[in-house]
Short mmCIF file of C-alpha atoms and ligand atoms in Angstrom, two decimals:
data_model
loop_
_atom_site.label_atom_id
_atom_site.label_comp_id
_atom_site.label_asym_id
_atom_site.label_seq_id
_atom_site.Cartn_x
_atom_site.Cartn_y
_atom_site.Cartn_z
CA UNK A 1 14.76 -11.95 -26.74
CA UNK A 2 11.09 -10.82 -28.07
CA UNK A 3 9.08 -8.25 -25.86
CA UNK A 4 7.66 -4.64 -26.51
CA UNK A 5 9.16 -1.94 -24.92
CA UNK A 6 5.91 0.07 -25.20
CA UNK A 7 3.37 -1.71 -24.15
CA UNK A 8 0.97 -1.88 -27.48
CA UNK A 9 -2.42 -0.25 -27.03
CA UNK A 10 -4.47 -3.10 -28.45
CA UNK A 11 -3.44 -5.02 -25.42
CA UNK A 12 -4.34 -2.47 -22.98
CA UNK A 13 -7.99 -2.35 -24.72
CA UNK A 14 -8.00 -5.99 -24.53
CA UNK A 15 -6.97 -6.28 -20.92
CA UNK A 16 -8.91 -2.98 -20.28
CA UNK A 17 -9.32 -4.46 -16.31
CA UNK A 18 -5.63 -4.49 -15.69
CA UNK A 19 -4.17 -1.16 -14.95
CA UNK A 20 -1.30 -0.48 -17.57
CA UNK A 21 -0.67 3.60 -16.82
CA UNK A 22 -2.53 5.94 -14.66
CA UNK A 23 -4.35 8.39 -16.64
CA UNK A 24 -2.90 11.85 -15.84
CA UNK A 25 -1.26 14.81 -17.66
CA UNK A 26 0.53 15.74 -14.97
CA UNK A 27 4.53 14.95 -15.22
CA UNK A 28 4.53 11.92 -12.44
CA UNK A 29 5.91 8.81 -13.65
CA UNK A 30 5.33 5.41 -11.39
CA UNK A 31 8.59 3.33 -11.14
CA UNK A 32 8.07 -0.26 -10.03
CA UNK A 33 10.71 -2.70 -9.40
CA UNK A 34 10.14 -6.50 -9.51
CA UNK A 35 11.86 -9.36 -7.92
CA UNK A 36 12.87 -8.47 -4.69
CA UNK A 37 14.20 -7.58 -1.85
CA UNK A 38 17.68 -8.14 -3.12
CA UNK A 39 20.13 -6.91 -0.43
CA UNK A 40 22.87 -5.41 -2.99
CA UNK A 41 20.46 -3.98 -5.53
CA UNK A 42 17.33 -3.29 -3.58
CA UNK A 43 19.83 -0.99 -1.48
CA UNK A 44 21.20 0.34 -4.19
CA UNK A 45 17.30 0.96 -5.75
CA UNK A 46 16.60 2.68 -2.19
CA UNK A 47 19.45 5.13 -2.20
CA UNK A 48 19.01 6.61 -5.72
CA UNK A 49 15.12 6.99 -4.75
CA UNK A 50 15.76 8.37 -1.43
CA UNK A 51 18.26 11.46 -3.36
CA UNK A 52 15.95 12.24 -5.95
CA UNK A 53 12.67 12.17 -3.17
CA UNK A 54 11.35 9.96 -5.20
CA UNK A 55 9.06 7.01 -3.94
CA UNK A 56 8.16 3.66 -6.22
CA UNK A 57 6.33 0.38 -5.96
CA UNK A 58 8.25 -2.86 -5.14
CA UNK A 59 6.57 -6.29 -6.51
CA UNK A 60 8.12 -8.70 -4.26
CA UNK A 61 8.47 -12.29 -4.03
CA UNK A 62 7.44 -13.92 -0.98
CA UNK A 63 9.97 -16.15 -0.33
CA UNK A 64 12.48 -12.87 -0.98
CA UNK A 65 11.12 -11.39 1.84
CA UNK A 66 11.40 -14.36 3.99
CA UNK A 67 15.34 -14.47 3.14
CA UNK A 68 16.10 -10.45 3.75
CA UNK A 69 13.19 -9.02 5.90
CA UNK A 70 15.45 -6.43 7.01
CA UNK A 71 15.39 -4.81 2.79
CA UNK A 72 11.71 -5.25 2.83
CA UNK A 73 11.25 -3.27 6.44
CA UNK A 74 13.60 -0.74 4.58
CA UNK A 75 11.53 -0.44 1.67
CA UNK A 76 7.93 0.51 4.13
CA UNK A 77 9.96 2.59 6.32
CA UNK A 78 11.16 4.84 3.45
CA UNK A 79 7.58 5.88 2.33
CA UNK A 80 7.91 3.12 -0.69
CA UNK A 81 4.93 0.79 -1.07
CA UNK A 82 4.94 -3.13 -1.97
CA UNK A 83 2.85 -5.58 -4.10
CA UNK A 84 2.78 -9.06 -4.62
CA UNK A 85 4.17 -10.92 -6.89
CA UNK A 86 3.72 -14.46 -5.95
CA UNK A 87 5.66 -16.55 -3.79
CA UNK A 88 7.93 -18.54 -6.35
CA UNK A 89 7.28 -16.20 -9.29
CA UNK A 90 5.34 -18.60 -10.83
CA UNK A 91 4.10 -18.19 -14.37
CA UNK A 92 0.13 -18.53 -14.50
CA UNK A 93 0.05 -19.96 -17.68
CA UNK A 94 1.99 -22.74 -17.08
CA UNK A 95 0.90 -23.81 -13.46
CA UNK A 96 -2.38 -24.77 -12.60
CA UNK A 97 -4.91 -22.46 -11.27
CA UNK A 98 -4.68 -24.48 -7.52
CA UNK A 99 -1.28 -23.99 -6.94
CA UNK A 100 -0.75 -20.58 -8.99
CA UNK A 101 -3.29 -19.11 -6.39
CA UNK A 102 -1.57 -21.12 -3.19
CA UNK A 103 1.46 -19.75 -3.76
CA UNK A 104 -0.30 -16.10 -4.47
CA UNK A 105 -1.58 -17.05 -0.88
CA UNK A 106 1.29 -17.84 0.73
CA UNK A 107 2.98 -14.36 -0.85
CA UNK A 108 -0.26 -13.33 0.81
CA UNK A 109 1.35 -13.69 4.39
CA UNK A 110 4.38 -11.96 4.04
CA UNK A 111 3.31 -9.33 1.93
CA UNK A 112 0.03 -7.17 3.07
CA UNK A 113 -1.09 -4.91 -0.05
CA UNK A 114 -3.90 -5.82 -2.28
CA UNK A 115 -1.82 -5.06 -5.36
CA UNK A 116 -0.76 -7.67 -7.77
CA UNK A 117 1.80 -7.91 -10.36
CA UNK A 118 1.52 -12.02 -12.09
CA UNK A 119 5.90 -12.64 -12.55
CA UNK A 120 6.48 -12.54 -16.99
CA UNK A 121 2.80 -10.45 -16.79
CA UNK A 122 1.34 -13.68 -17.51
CA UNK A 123 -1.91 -15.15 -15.82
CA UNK A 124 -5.07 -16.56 -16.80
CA UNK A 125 -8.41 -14.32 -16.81
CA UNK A 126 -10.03 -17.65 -14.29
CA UNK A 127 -6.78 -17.13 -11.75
CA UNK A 128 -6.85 -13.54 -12.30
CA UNK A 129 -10.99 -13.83 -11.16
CA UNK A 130 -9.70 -15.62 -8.04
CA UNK A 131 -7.06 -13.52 -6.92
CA UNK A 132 -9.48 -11.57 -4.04
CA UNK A 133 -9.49 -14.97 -2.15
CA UNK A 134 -6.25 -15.86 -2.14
CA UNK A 135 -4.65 -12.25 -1.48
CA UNK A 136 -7.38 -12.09 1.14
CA UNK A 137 -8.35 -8.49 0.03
CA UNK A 138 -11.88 -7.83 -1.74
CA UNK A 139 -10.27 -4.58 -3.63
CA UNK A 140 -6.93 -6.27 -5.43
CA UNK A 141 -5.43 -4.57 -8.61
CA UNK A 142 -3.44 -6.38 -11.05
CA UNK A 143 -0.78 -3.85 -12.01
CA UNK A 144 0.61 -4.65 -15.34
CA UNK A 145 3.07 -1.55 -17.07
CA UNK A 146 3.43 1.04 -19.88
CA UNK A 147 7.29 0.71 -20.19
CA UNK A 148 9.76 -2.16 -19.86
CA UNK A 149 13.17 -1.08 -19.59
CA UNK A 150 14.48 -4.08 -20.43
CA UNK A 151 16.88 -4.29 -17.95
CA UNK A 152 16.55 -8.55 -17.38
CA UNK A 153 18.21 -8.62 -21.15
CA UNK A 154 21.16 -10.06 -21.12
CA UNK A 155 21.72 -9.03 -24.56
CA UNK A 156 21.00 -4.63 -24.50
CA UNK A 157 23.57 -2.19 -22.91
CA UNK A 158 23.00 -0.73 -20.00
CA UNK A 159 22.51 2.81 -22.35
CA UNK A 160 20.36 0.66 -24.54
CA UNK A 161 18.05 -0.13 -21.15
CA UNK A 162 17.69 4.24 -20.15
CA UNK A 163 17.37 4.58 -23.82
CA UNK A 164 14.41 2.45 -23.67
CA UNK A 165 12.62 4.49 -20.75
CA UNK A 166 13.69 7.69 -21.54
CA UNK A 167 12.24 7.38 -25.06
CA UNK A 168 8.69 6.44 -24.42
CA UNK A 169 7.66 7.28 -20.55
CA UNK A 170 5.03 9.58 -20.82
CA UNK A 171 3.11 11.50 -17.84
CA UNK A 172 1.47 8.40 -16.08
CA UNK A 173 3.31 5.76 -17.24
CA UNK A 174 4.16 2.97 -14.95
CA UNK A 175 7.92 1.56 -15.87
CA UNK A 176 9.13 -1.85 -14.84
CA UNK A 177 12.95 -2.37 -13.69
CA UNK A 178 14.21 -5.41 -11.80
CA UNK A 179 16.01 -5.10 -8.83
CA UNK A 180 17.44 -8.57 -8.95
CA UNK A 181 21.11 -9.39 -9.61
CA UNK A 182 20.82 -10.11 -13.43
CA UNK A 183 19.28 -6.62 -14.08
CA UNK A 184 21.85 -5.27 -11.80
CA UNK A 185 24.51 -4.49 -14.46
CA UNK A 186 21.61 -2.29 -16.50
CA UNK A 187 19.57 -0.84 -13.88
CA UNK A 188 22.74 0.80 -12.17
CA UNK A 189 23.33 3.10 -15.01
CA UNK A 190 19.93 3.29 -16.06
CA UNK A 191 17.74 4.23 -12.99
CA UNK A 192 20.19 7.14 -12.40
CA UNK A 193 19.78 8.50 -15.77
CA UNK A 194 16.08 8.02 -15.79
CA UNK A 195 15.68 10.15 -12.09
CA UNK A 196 18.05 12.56 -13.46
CA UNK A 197 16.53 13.08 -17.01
CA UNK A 198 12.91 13.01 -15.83
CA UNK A 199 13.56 15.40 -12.31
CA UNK A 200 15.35 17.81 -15.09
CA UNK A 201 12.21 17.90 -16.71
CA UNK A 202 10.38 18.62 -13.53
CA UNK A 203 8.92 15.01 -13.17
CA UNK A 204 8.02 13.73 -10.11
CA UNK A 205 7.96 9.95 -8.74
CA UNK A 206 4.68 8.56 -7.27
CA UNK A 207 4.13 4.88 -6.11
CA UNK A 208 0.91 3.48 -7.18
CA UNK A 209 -0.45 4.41 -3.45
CA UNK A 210 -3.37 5.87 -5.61
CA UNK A 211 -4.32 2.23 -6.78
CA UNK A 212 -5.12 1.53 -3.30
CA UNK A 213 -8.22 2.16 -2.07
ZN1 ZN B 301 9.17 -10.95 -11.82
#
């Protein structure tokens, strides 16, 4: 499996409209967490937050929070915030522009933020242009990320997946996990040991709440 880690800064530059990291020295790192509500690991995602204080950013999937509405009320009620990312987690390169942004839409009515996060970070600049109307907000974000654990490989440890955060998260960075059941084997040792490392070092952990404006 082919991906960077850290995301390259040519492709920042080049996608300079997407937001990547927020630009701070201060030691606040952003942890997002796509593909949910998952009742096992979304619980397990809340409970490690909740004792380290720390609050994050879920990227849902609309027809996730359709299935366990109960997780997703859990997620608001702890102080967490939510994006969307798309009903079906569709990829935008490979669907057409008309039913990319329907389904965004659709998300749209479960989900209420006007943050967006397109499912393999892949859409097309015309669907990206397009995303105000269909999310029904005039002030979206795409949120893309700065660090990818790595945690959807099948083929890393779960030491291998910390490894990966714990080496490059800088103050600001926005880090993707999954909480979905085939990150679940990797995320459970590695979330720990990134709260633990990072709150050692007197981080703390923001959602993007910031972003929305
Ligand atoms: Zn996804």
């Amino acid at each position: 499996m082919r991906y960077f880690v850290k995301t390259p800064w040519l492709l920042k530059k080049i996608f300079s409209s997407f937001c990547w990291s927020v630009d701070t020295r201060e030691k606040i790192l952003y942890l997002t967490f796509d593909d949910g509500p998952h009742p096992t690991v979304t619980s397990f995602v809340l409970d490690e937050l909740k004792k380290h204080n720390a609050n994050a950013t879920f990227f849902c999937i609309g027809k996730n929070v359709i299935t366990y509405p109960e997780i997703y009320k859990r997620i608001l009620d702890e102080g967490h915030i939510v994006g969307n990312h798309t009903h079906n987690h569709l990829n935008g390169w490979k669907n057409k522009s008309r039913v990319y942004l329907s389904d965004v839409n659709k998300a749209s009515g479960y989900i209420d933020s006007s943050l967006f996060r397109p499912p393999y970070g892949k859409i097309k600049i015309s669907q990206s242009r397009k995303l105000p109307s269909a999310m029904k907000k005039t002030n979206t974000k795409i949120v893309m990320w700065d660090v990818l654990s790595g945690d959807f490989d099948l083929g890393i440890s779960p030491q291998h997946c910390a490894d990966n955060v714990l080496r490059y998260a800088r103050p600001g960075s926005i880090i993707v996990f999954h909480d979905s059941s085939k990150a679940y084997p990797r995320i459970k040792h590695a979330l720990p040991e990134t709260l633990k490392f990072f709150g050692e070092k007197g981080y703390h952990f923001h959602s993007l709440q910031a972003l929305v404006k």
